[in-house]
XYZ file of C-alpha atoms in Angstrom:
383
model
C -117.737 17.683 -67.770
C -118.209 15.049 -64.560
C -114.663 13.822 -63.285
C -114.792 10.437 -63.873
C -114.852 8.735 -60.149
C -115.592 4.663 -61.740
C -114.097 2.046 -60.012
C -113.417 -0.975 -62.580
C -112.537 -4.795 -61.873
C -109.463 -5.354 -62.966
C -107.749 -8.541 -64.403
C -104.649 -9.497 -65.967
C -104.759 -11.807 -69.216
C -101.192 -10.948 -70.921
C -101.851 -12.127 -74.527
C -99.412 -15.126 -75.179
C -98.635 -13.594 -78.092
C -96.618 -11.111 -75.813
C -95.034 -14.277 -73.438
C -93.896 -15.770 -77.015
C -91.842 -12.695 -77.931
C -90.780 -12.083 -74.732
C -88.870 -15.941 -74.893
C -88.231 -15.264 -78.571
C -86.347 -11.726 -77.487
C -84.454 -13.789 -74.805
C -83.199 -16.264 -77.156
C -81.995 -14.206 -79.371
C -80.041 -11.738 -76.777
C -76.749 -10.415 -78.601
C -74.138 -10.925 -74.921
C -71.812 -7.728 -74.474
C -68.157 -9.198 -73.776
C -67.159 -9.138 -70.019
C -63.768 -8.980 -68.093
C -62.153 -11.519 -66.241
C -62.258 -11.621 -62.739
C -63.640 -8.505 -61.975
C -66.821 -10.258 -60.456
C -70.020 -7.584 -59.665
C -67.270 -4.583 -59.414
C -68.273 -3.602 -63.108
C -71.902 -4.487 -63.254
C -73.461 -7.690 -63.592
C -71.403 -10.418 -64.843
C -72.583 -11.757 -68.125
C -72.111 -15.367 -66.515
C -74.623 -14.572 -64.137
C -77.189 -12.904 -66.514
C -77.164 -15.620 -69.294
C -77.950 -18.273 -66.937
C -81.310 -16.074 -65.164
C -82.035 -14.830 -68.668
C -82.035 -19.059 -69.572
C -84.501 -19.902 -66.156
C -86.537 -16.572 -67.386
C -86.897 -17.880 -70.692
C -87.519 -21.695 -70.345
C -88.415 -22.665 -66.581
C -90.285 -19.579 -65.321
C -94.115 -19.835 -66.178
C -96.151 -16.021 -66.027
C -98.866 -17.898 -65.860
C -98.708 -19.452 -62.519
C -97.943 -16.351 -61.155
C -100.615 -14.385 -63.326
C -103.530 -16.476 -61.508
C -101.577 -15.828 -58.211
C -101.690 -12.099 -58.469
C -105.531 -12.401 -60.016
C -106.330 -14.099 -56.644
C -106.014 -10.220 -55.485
C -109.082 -8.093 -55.980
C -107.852 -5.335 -58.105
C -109.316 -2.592 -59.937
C -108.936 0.559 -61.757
C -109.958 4.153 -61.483
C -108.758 7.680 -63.349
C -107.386 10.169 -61.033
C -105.975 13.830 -61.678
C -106.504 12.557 -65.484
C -104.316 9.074 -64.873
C -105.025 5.435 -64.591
C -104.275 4.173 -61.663
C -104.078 0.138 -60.943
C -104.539 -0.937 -57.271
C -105.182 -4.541 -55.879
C -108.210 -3.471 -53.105
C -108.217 -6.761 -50.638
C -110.724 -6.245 -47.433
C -110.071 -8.297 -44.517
C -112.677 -10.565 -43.422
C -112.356 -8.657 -39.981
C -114.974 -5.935 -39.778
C -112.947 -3.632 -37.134
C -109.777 -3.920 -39.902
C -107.885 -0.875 -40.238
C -107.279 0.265 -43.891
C -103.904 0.505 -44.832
C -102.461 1.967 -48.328
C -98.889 -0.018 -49.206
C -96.405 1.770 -51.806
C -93.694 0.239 -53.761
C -90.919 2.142 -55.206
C -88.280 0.996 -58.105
C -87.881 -1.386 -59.112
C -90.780 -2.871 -57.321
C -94.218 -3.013 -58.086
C -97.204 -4.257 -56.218
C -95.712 -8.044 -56.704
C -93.460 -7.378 -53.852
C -96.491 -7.657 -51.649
C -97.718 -10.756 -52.339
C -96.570 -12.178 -49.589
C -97.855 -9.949 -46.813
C -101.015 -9.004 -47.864
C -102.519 -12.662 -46.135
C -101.238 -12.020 -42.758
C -101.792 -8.096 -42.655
C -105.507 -8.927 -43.924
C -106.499 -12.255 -42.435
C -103.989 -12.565 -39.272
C -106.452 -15.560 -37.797
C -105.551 -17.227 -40.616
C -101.990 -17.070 -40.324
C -101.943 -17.423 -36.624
C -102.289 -13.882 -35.325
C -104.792 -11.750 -32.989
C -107.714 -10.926 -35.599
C -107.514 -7.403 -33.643
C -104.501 -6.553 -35.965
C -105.845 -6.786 -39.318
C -105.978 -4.540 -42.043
C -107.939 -3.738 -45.444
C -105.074 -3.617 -47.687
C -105.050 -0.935 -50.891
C -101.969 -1.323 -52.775
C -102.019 0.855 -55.855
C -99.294 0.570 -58.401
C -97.450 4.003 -58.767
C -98.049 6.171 -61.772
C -95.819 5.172 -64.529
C -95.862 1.057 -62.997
C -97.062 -1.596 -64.234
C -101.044 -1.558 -65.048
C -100.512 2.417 -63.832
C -98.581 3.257 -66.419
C -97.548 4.416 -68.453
C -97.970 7.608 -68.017
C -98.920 10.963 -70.373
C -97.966 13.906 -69.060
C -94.690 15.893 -66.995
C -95.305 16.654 -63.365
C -96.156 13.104 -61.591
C -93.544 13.545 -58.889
C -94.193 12.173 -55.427
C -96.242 14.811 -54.065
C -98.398 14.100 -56.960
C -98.995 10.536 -56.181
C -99.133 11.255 -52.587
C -102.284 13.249 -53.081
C -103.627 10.921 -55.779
C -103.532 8.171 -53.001
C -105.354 10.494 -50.782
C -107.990 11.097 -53.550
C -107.974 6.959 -53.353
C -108.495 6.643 -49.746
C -111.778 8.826 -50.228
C -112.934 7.371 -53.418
C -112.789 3.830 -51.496
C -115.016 5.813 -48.378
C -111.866 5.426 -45.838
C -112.119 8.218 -43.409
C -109.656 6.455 -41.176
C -106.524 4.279 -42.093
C -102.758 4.099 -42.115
C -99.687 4.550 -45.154
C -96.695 2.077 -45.334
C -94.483 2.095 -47.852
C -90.294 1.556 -48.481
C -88.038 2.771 -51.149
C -90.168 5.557 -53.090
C -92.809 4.429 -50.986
C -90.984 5.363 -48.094
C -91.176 9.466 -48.908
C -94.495 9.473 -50.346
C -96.098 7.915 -47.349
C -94.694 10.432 -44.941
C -96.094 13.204 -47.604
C -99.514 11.235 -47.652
C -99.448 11.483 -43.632
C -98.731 15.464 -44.274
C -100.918 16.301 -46.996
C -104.312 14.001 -45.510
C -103.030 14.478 -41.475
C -106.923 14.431 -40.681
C -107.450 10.990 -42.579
C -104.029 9.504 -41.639
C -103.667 7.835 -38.087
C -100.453 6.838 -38.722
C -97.060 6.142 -41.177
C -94.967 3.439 -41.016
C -91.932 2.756 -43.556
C -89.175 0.573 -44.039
C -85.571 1.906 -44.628
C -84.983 5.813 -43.272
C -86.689 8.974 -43.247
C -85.023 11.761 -44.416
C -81.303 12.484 -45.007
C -78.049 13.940 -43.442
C -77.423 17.335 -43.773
C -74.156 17.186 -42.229
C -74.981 19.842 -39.187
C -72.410 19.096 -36.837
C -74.823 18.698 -33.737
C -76.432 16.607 -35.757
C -73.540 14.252 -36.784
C -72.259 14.130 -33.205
C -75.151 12.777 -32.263
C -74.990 9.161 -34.225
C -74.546 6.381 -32.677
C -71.045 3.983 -33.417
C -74.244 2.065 -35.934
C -75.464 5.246 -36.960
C -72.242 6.343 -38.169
C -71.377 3.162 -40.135
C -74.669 3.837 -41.552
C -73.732 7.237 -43.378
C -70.430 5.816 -44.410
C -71.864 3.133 -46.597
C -74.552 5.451 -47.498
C -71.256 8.161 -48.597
C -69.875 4.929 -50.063
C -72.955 4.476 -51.842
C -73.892 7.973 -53.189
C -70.542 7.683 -55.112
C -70.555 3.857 -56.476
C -73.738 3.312 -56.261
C -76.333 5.778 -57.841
C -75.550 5.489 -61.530
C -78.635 4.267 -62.344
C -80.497 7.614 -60.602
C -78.411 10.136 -62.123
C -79.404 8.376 -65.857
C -83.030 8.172 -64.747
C -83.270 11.534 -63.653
C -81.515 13.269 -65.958
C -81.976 11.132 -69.275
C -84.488 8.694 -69.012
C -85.952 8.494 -72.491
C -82.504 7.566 -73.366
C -82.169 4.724 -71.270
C -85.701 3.432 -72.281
C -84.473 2.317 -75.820
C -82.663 -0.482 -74.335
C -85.008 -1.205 -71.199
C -88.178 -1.231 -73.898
C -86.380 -3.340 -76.941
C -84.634 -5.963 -74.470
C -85.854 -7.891 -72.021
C -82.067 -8.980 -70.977
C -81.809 -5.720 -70.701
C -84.009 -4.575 -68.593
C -83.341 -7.625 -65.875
C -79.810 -6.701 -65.863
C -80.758 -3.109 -64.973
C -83.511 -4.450 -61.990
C -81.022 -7.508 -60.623
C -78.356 -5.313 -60.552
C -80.431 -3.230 -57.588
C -81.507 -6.693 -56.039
C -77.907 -7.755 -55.654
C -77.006 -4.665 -54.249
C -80.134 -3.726 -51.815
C -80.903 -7.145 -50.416
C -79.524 -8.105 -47.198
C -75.437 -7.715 -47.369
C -75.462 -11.287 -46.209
C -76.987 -12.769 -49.806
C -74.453 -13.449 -51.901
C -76.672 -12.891 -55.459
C -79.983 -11.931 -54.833
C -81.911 -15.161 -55.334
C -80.081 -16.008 -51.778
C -82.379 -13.111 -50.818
C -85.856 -13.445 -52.616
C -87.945 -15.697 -54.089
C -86.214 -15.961 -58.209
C -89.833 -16.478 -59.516
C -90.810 -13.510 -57.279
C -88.691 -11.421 -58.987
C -88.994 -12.676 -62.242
C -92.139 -11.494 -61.622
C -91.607 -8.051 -60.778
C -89.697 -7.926 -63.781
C -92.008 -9.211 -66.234
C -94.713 -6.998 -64.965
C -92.378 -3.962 -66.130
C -91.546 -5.808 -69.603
C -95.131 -6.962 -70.333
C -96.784 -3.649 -69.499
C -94.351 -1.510 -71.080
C -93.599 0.564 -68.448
C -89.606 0.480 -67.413
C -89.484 4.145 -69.264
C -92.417 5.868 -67.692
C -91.140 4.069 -63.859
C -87.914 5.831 -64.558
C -89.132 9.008 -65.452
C -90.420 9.140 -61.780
C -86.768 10.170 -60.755
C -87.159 12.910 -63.386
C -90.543 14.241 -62.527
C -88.857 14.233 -58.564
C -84.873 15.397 -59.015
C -86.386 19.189 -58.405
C -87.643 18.179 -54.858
C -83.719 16.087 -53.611
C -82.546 17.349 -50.529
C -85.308 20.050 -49.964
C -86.770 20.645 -46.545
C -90.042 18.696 -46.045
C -92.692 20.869 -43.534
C -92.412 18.624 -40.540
C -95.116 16.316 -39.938
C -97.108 15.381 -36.548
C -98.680 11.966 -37.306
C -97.357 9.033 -36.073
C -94.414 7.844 -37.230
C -92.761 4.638 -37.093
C -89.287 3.013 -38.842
C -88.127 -0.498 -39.268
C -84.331 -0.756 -40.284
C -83.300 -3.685 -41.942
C -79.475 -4.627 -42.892
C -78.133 -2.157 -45.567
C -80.753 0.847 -45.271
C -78.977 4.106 -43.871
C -82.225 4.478 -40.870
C -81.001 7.187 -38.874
C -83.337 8.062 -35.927
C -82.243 11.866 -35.165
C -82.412 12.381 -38.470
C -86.021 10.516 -39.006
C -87.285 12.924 -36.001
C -85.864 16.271 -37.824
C -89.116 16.433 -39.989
C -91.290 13.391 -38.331
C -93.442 12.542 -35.229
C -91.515 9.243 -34.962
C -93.141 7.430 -31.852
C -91.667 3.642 -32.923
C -88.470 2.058 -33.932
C -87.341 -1.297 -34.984
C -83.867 -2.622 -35.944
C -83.737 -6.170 -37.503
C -80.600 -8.129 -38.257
C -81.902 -9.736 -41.236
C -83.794 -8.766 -44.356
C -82.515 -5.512 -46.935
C -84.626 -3.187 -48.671
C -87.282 -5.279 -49.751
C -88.320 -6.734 -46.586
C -91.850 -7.807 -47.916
C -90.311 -10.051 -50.161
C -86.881 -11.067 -48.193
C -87.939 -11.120 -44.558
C -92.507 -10.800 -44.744
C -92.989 -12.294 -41.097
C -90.960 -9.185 -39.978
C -91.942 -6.753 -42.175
C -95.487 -7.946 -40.844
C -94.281 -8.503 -37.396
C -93.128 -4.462 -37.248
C -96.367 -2.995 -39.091
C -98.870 -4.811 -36.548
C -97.143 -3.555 -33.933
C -96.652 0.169 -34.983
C -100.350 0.105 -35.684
C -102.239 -1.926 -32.801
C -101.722 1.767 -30.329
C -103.182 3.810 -33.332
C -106.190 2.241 -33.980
């Protein structure tokens, strides 16, 4: 039997049948009781979620932001036996360097939407038409129009070389990985399993993780070191939600599947806490409708239970020794991501370095003229 190697247009038309009992679910959301005064401490506050779940319901319209995303070429294709989504824009440029974006969770390919016009068409948005790129940014496995997915074993090594499978089935023999959160491992794998394709790999966030080797530790810098004690502070408070989804995620999807309250509860939560530290709730940090968005691509698709299984499918590979890689590397750091440079450099080529005072872990939605800003630069020696 041929693999099939099709590339098919792609375009979203949710039926409003599916927008109707999405409000309908909303309306009818049974409120768990709360405590008083114990603000975020416990989760979010039911005060808070009532009132997004009410803008979600009756002021937020898919539509609108439907037709936005549409504006996007996209397309699909079957790889290594899965469907894989990807928006495919091409610069107008004809020197443009290709570039492959990943997301991570809880994102999806909506946090891009606002970078994708200045890294494609920088003369259009008042930059040197020598930096642009042709931007491929495929929804993970599991995500959104990705998803969900069939089978055990799609763990980030597995969508690493999927993307490099892309790459080729697009006929890119040169072009560069970026990618934070999730994205920000399987890009560096990308750059190490397709080193003769790759020119380069820039993330957001950190590369790699303590190991607690003394020399390594005395090392830090007086930043550095405030930098592993929020990320201590955060491996104990903070990373409920990744023990459940990679130990028990079919469990957890009964709730994020049946309730769309729910699920927002379980993606805000991560916005709150992951945006820049100086954004008191997290629509002080992104765009609401953005991120309404990004969560009613995981409710309309389907998908919140397949997206968690990705911490599944990768617990076996936490805290294991990556092969180190020579390509390029480069880091941008924004406020509240643990970037750590001797530690990036353990098991990375890392040849560029940014720290920025504002933005948090979803820079291409908080802070895009940076995130944009960084990339260009990182790029413009390698191409």
């Amino acid at each position: 039997m041929t693999a099939d190697t099709q590339i098919r247009p792609f375009h979203i038309n949710v039926p409003q049948a599916d927008l109707d009992d999405l409000r309908d679910r909303l309306a009818r959301t049974r409120w768990p009781d709360e405590l008083p005064g114990v603000g975020w401490s416990y989760g979010v506050p039911v005060t808070y979620l009532t009132g997004l779940a009410e803008h979600w319901r009756t002021t937020y319209d898919w539509r609108t932001h439907e037709a936005r995303l549409n504006a996007f070429p996209q397309f699909t294709t079957t790889i290594d036996g899965q469907n894989i989504h990807f928006l495919h824009v091409r610069s107008p440029e004809p020197d443009a360097l290709p570039l492959i974006l990943t997301h991570g969770w809880p994102g999806s390919v909506v946090e891009f939407m606002k970078i994708i016009g200045p890294l494609t068409d920088p003369r259009a948005h008042g930059g040197d038409p020598a930096d642009a790129f042709h931007v491929v940014a495929p929804s993970m496995p599991g995500f959104g129009f990705s998803g969900p997915t069939h089978e055990t074993g799609w763990d980030m090594a597995r969508i690493a070389r999927a993307w490099a499978v892309l790459m080729d089935r697009l006929g890119y023999e040169r072009y560069g990985a970026q990618g934070g959160d999730t994205g920000s491992v399987i890009s560096p794998m990308l750059g190490g399993i397709d080193s003769v394709h790759v020119v380069g790999v820039h993330v957001n966030g950190s590369l790699g993780f303590p190991t607690g080797d003394p020399a390594e530790l005395a090392a830090l810098t007086e930043v550095e070191q405030a930098r592993l004690a929020a990320l201590h502070q955060q491996m104990q408070d903070g990373t409920g939600y990744a023990v459940i989804q990679s130990t028990r995620p079919q469990t957890l999807g009964f709730g994020l599947a049946d309730s769309p309250s729910g699920l927002l509860a379980w993606i805000v939560e991560k916005f709150k806490e992951w945006t820049d530290p100086a954004a008191d709730l997290p629509e002080d940090a992104v765009d609401l409708d953005q991120l309404l968005t990004n969560v009613s691509l995981y409710w309309l698709t389907g998908t919140a239970t397949s997206a968690a299984r990705l911490y599944k499918e990768g617990q076996a590979s936490w805290g294991q020794e990556a092969t180190r890689s020579e390509v390029p590397s480069g880091v941008a750091v924004f406020p509240g991501d643990a970037g750590i440079r001797v530690v990036a450099e353990r098991e990375n080529n890392v040849v560029h370095w940014s720290e920025f005072e504002r933005g948090g872990h979803f820079p291409a939605m908080e802070v895009p003229d940076l995130l944009v800003g960084d990339v260009r630069t990182f790029f413009s020696g390698l191409r």
